[in-house]
Short mmCIF file of C-alpha atoms in Angstrom, two decimals:
data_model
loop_
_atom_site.label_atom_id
_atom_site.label_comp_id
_atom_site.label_asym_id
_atom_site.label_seq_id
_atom_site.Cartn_x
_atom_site.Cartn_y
_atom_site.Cartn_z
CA UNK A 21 12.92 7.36 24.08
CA UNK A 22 10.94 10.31 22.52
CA UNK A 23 11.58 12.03 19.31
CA UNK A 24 14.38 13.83 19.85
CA UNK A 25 15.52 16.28 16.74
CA UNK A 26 19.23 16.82 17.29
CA UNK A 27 19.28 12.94 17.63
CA UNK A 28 17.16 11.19 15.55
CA UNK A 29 17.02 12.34 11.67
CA UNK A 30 14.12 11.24 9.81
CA UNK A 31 14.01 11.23 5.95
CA UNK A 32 11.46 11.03 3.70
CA UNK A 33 11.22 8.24 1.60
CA UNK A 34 8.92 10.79 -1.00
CA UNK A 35 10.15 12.32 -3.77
CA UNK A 36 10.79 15.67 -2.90
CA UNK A 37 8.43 18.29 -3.99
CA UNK A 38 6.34 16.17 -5.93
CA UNK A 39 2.11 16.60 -4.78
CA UNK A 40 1.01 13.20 -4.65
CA UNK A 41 -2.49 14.12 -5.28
CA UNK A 42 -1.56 14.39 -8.68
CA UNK A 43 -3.34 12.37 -11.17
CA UNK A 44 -1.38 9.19 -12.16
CA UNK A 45 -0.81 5.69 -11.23
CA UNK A 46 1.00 4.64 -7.94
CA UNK A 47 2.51 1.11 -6.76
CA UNK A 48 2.31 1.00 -3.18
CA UNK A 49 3.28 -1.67 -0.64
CA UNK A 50 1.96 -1.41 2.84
CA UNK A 51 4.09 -3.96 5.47
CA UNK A 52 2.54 -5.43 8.71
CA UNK A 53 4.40 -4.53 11.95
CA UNK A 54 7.39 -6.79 11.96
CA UNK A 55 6.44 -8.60 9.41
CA UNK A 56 3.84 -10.66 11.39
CA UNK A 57 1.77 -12.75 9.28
CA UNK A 58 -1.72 -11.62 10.04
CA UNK A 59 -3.84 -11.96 6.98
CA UNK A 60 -3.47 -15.46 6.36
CA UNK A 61 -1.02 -18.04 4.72
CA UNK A 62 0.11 -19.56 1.39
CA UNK A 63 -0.24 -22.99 0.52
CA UNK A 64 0.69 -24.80 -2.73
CA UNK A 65 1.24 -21.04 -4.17
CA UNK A 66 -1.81 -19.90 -3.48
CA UNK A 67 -2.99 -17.11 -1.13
CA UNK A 68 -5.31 -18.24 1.90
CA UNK A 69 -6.69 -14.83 3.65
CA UNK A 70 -8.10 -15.48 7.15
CA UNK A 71 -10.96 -13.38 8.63
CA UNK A 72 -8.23 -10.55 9.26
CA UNK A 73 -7.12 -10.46 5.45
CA UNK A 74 -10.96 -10.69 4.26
CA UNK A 75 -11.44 -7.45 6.07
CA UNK A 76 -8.43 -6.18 5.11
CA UNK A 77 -9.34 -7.02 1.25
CA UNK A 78 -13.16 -5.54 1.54
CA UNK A 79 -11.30 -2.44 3.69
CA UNK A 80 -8.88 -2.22 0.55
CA UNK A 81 -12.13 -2.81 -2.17
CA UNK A 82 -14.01 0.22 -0.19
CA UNK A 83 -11.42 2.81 -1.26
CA UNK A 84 -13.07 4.34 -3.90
CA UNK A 85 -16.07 4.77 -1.98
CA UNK A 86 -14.34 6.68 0.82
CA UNK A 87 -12.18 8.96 -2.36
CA UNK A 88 -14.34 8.96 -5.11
CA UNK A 89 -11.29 10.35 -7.07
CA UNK A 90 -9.45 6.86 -6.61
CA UNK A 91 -9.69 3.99 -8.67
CA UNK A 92 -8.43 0.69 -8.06
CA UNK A 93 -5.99 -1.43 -10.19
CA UNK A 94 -4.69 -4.93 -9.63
CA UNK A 95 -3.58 -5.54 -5.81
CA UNK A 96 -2.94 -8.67 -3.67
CA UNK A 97 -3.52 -9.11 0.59
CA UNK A 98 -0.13 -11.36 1.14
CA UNK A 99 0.31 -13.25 5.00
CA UNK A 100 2.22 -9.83 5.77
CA UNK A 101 1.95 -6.97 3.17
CA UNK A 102 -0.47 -5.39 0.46
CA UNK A 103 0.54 -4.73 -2.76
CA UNK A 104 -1.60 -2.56 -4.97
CA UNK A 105 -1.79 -0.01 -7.61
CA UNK A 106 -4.24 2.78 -7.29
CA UNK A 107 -5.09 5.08 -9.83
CA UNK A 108 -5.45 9.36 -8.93
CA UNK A 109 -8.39 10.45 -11.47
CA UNK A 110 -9.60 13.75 -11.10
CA UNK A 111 -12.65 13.55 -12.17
CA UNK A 112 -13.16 9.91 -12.75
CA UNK A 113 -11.98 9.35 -16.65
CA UNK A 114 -12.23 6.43 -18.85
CA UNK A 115 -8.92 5.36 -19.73
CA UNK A 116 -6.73 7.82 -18.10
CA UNK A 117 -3.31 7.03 -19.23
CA UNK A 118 -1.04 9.63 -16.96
CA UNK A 119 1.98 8.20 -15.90
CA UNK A 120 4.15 10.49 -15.00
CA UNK A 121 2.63 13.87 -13.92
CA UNK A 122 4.65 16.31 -13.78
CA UNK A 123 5.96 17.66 -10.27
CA UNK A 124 3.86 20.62 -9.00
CA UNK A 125 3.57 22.31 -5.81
CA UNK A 126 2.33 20.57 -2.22
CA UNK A 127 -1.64 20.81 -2.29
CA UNK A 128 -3.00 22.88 0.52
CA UNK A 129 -4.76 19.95 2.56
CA UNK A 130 -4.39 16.44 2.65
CA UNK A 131 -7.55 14.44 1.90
CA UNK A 132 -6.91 13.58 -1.92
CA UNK A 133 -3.01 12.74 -1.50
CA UNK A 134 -1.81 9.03 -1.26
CA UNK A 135 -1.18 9.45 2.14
CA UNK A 136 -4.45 10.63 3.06
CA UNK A 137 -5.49 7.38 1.16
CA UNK A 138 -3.18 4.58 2.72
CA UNK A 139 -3.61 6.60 6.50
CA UNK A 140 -8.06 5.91 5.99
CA UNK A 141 -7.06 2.34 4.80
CA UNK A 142 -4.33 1.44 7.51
CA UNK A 143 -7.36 2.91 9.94
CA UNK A 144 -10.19 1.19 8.52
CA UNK A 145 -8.04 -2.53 9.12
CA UNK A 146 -6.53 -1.27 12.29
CA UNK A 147 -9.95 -0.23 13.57
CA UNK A 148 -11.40 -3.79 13.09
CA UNK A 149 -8.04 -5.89 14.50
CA UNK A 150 -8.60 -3.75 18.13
CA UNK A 151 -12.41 -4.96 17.94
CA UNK A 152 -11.73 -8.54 17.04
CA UNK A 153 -8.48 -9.53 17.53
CA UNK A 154 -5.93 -9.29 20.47
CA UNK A 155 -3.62 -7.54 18.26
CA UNK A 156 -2.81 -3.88 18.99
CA UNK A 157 0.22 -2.60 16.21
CA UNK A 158 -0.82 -3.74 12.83
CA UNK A 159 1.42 -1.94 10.35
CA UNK A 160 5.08 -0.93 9.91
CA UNK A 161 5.21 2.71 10.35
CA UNK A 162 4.95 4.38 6.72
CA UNK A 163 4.70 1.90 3.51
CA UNK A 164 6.49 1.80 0.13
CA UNK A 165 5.30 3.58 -3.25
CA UNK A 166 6.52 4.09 -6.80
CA UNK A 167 4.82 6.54 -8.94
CA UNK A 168 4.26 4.56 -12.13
CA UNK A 169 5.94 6.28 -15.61
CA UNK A 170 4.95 3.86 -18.41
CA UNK A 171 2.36 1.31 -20.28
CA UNK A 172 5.23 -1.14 -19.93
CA UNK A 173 5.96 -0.31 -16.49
CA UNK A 174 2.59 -0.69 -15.33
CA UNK A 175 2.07 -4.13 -17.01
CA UNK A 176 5.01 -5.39 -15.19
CA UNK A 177 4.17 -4.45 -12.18
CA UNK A 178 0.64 -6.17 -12.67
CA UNK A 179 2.52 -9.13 -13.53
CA UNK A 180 4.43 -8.87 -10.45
CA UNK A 181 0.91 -8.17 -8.18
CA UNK A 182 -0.17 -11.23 -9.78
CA UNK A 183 2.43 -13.52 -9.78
CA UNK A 184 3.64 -12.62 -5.58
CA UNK A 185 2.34 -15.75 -4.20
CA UNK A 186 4.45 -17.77 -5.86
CA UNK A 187 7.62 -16.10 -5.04
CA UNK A 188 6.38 -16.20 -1.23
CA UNK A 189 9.71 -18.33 -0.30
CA UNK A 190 11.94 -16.18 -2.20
CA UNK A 191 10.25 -12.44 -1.37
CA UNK A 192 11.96 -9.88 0.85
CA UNK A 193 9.32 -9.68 3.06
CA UNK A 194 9.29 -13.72 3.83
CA UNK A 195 9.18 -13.73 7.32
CA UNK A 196 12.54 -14.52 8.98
CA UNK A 197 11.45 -16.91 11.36
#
């Protein structure tokens, strides 16, 4: 059925009115299309990435060459999502340390937002699974991001980057098969 407006009601999972080009650091989570586990698997706790998540790793390690005004922080490929935390710099800084910018109004264009970011990744990985693979939808439409407020914050969240393949049985995004 097409997008209909009077029937379906899309919402934003953004925060309203806040310009994600701003500097700062952002958690993001990007899911596969129903969860499939295309990157590889996880034995004895640790993270195996198949041909599909070494691509998708280098595609995710290439960032900062595609927006020179990204930098990367800790991140891990999982069977069926990405966690990582990107940093906004503007220009590159040693050190930047801006949690929580403050809320400003939408930029103009596009290319130095978060989105702009995850869309190039999603088509860099998407580009080589329709060469190489038989597999046509790759990602769940949209992905997951928390704009990170605090030292403390952060280092928990690294924590939790680093720690996901040992909670594999217990995650939310197990698969449910």
């Amino acid at each position: 059925m097409p997008y209909n407006p009077q029937i379906h009601h899309r919402q934003s999972i953004r925060l309203r009115g806040y310009d994600y080009s701003q500097m700062g650091a952002y958690f993001l989570t990007l899911c596969t299309h129903n969860r499939e586990c295309f990157f590889g698997r996880i034995t004895n706790n640790i993270m195996h990435l198949n041909s599909a998540g070494q691509i998708t790793q280098q595609c995710w390690q290439q960032i900062p060459t595609h927006f020179p005004h990204v930098q990367l922080d800790q991140f891990i490929i999982m069977p069926n999502h990405i966690h990582g935390i990107i940093w906004i710099v503007n220009p590159p800084t040693v050190g930047a340390k801006n949690f929580s910018p403050q809320s400003s109004p939408q930029p103009q264009g596009t290319s130095k937002t978060i989105g702009s970011i995850v869309r190039g990744f999603k088509i860099g990985v998407t580009k080589w699974m329709r060469q190489n693979t038989s597999i046509y939808q790759i990602w769940q439409r949209n992905y997951w991001e928390r704009i990170i407020r605090s030292e403390p914050e952060l280092h928990q969240i690294r924590e939790y980057i680093q720690n996901n393949p040992q909670q594999w049985e217990t995650d939310q995004l197990y698969p449910p098969f």
